[in-house]
Short mmCIF file of C-alpha atoms in Angstrom, two decimals:
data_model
loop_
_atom_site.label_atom_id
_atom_site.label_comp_id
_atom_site.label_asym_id
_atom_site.label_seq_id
_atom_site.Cartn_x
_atom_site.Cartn_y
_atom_site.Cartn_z
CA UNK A 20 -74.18 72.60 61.75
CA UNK A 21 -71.96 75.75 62.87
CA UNK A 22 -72.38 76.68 66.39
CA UNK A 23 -71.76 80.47 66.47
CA UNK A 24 -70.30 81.84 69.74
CA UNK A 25 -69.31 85.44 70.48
CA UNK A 26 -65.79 86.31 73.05
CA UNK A 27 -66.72 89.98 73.33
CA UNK A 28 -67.06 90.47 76.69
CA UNK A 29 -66.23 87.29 78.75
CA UNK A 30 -64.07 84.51 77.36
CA UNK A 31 -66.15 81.40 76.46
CA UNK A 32 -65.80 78.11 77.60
CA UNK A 33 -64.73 77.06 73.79
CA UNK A 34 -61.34 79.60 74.06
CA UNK A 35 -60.58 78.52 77.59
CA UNK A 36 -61.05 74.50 77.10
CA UNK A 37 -58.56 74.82 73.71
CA UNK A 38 -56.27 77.35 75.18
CA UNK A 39 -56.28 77.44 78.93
CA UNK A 40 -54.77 80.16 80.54
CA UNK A 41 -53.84 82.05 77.49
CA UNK A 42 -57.42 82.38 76.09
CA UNK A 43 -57.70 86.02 76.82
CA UNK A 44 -54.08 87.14 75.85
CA UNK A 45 -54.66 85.39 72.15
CA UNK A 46 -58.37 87.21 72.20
CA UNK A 47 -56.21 90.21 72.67
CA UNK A 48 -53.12 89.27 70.23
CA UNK A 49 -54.81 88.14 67.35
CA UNK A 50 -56.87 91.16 66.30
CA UNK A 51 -53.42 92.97 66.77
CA UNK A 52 -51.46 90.83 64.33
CA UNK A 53 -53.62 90.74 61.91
CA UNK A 54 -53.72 94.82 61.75
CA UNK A 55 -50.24 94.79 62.13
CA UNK A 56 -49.48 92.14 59.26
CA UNK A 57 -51.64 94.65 57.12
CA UNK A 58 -49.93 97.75 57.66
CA UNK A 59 -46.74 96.11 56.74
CA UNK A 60 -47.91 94.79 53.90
CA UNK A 61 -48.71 98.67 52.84
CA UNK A 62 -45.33 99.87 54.07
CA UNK A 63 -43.78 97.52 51.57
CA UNK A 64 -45.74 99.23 48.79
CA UNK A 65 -46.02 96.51 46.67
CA UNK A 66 -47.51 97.27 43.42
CA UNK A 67 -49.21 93.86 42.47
CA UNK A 68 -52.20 93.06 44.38
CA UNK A 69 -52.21 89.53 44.33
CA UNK A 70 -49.48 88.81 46.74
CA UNK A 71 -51.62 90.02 49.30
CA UNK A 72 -53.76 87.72 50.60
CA UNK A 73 -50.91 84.98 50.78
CA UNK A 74 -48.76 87.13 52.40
CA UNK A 75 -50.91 88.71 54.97
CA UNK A 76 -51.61 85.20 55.60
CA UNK A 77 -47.97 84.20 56.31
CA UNK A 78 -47.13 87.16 58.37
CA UNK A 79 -49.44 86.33 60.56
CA UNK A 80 -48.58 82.74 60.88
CA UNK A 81 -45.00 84.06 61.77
CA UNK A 82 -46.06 86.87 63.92
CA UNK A 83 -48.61 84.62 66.25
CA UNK A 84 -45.40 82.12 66.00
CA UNK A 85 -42.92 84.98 67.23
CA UNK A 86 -45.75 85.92 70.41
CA UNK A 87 -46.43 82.36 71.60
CA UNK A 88 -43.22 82.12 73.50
CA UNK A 89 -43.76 85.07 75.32
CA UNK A 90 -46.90 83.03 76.48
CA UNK A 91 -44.50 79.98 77.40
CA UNK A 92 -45.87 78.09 74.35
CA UNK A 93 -44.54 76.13 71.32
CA UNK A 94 -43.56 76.71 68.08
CA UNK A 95 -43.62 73.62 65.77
CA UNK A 96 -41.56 73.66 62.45
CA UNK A 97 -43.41 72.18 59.59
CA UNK A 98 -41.28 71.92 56.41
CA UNK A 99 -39.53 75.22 57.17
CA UNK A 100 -43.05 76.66 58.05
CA UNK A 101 -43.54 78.07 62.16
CA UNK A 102 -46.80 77.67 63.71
CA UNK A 103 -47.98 78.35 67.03
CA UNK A 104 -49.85 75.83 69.07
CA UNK A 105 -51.25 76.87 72.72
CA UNK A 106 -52.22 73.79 74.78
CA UNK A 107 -51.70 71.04 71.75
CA UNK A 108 -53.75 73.61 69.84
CA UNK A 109 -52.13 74.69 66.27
CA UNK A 110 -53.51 78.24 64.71
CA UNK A 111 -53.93 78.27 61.07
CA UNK A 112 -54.74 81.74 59.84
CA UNK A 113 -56.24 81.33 56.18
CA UNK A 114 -57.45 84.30 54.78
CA UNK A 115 -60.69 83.45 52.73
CA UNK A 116 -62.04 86.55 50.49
CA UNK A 117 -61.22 89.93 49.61
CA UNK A 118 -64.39 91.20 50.46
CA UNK A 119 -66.73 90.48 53.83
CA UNK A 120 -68.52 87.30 53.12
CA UNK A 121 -70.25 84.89 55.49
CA UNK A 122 -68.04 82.58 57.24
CA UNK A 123 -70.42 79.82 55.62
CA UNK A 124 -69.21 80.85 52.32
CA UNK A 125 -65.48 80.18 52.85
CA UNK A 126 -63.86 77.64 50.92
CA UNK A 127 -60.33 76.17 49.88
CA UNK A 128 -58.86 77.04 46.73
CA UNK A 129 -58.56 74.50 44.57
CA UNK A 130 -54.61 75.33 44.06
CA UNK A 131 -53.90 75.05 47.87
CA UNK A 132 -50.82 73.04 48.88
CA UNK A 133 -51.09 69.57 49.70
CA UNK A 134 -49.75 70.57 53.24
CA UNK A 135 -52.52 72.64 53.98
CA UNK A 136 -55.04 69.97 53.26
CA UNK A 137 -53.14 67.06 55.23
CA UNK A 138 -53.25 69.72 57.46
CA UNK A 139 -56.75 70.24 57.53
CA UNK A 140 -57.52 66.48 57.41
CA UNK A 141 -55.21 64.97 59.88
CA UNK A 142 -55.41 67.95 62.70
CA UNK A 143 -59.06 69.12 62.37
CA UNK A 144 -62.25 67.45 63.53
CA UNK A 145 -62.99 64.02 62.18
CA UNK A 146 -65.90 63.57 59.76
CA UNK A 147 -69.21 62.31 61.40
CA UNK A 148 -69.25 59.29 59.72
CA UNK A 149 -65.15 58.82 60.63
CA UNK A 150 -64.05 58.47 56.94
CA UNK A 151 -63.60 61.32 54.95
CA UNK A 152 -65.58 60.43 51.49
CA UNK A 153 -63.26 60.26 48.71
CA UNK A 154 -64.16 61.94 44.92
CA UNK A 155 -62.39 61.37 41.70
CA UNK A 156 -59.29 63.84 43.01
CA UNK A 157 -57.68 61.55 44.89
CA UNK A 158 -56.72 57.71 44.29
CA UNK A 159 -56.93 56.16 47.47
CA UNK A 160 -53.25 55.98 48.47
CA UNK A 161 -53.08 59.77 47.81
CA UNK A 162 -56.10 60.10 50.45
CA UNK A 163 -53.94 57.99 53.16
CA UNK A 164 -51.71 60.11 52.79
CA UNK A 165 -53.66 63.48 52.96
CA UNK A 166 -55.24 61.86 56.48
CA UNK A 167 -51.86 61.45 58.09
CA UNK A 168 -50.57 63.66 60.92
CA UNK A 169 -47.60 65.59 61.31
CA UNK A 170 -45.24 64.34 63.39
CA UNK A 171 -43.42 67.54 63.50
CA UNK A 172 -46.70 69.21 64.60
CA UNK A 173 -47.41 66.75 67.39
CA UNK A 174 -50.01 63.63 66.38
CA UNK A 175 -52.01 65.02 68.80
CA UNK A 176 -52.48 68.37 68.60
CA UNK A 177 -56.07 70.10 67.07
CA UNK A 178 -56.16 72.61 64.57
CA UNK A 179 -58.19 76.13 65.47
CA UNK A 180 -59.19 77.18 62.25
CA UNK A 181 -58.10 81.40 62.16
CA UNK A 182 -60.30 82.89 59.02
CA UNK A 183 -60.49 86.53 57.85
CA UNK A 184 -61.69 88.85 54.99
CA UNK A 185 -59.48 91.62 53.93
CA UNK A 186 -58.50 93.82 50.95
CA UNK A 187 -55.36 96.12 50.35
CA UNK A 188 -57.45 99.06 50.93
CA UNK A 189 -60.22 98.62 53.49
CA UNK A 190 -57.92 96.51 55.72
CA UNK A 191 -58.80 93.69 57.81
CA UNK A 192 -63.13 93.84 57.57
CA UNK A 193 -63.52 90.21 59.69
CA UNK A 194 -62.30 87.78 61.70
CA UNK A 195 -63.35 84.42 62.92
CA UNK A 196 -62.22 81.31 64.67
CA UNK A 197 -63.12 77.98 65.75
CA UNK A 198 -63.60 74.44 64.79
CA UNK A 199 -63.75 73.84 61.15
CA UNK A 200 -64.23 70.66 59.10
CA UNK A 201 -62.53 70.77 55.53
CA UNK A 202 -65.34 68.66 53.41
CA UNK A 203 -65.25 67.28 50.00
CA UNK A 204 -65.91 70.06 47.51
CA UNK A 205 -63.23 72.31 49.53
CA UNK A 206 -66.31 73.91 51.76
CA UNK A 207 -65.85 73.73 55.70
CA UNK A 208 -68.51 72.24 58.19
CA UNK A 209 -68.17 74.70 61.43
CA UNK A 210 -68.82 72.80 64.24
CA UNK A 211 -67.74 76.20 66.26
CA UNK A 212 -67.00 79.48 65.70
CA UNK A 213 -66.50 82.61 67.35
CA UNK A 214 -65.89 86.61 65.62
CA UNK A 215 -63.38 88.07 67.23
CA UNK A 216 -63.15 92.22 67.31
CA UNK A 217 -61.10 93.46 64.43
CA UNK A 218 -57.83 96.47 65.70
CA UNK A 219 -57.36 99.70 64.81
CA UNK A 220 -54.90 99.43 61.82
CA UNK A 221 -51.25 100.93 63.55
CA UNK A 222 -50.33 104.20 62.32
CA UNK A 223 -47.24 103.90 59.48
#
């Protein structure tokens, strides 16, 4: 069952036990990256819409990646892709509709990259039962596989789970983060989650 927690105001104990000391500069950050990854998305003027929601995602990937130094942080290379991680923490920003929709309601596509599963599998929260049940998708030495950790993204670091709504023209509507469990049928289980206060989109 989700746990839903709320940082506006004073930083709780979730943010501060995952990221320490730089709890209240992400709380800050993040809002801002995400408006900023949106308003360069509509400088670029792209005419098709449906680069946008893996973009935006990417920019911010690489623009929390390009901040966490500044914090005196790491930034892990996985298969040419930067992520941030904050106290063994790893970010993964994953936008989840085009349109606001309950963070309950979020769910993989069924198209997303190996990587981001094995991902989701080896760095998130175990299942209750400690094996993840297996459906007719995966033989089981394709499952082993999924489960593993990245090495290059520390075996022991924990994922924080970074979701949003947004569309090309209202902006960024949401944003949540926390603890999620990736299940069977591509749904997450939040064990935590917090919203976090959405920017004012920067000026062009």
């Amino acid at each position: 069952m989700s746990v839903l927690g709320s940082n506006r105001g004073e930083l709780s104990n979730w943010a501060v036990k995952r990221f320490g000391r730089n709890a209240g500069r992400l709380v800050e950050t993040i809002p801002e990256q995400l408006a900023r990854a949106h308003a360069v998305h509509l400088t670029a003027r792209l005419k098709r819409r449906s680069p946008y929601g893996s973009t935006l995602a990417e920019a911010v990937r690489e623009n929390l990646a390009d901040t966490v130094p500044e914090l005196g942080e790491a930034v892990r290379d996985l298969r040419g892709y930067e992520y941030a991680v904050i106290n063994d923490h790893a970010l993964f920003p994953f936008k989840y509709a085009n349109r606001l929709k309950p963070l309950e309601r979020a769910r993989l596509a069924a198209d997303a990259s190996p990587t981001r599963r094995r991902m989701l599998l080896g760095h998130g929260p175990e299942p209750e039962d400690g094996l993840f049940p297996l459906d007719d998708e995966y033989t089981t030495e394709e499952y082993e596989g999924l489960r593993e950790t990245f090495e290059a993204l520390g075996a022991s670091t924990k994922l924080v789970c970074l979701f949003f709504t947004a569309d090309p023209e209202g902006g960024i509507h949401v944003i949540h983060w926390g603890d999620a469990r990736l299940e069977p049928d591509r749904t997450f289980t939040w064990l935590y989650s917090e919203q976090l206060r959405v920017a004012t989109q920067p000026l062009e």
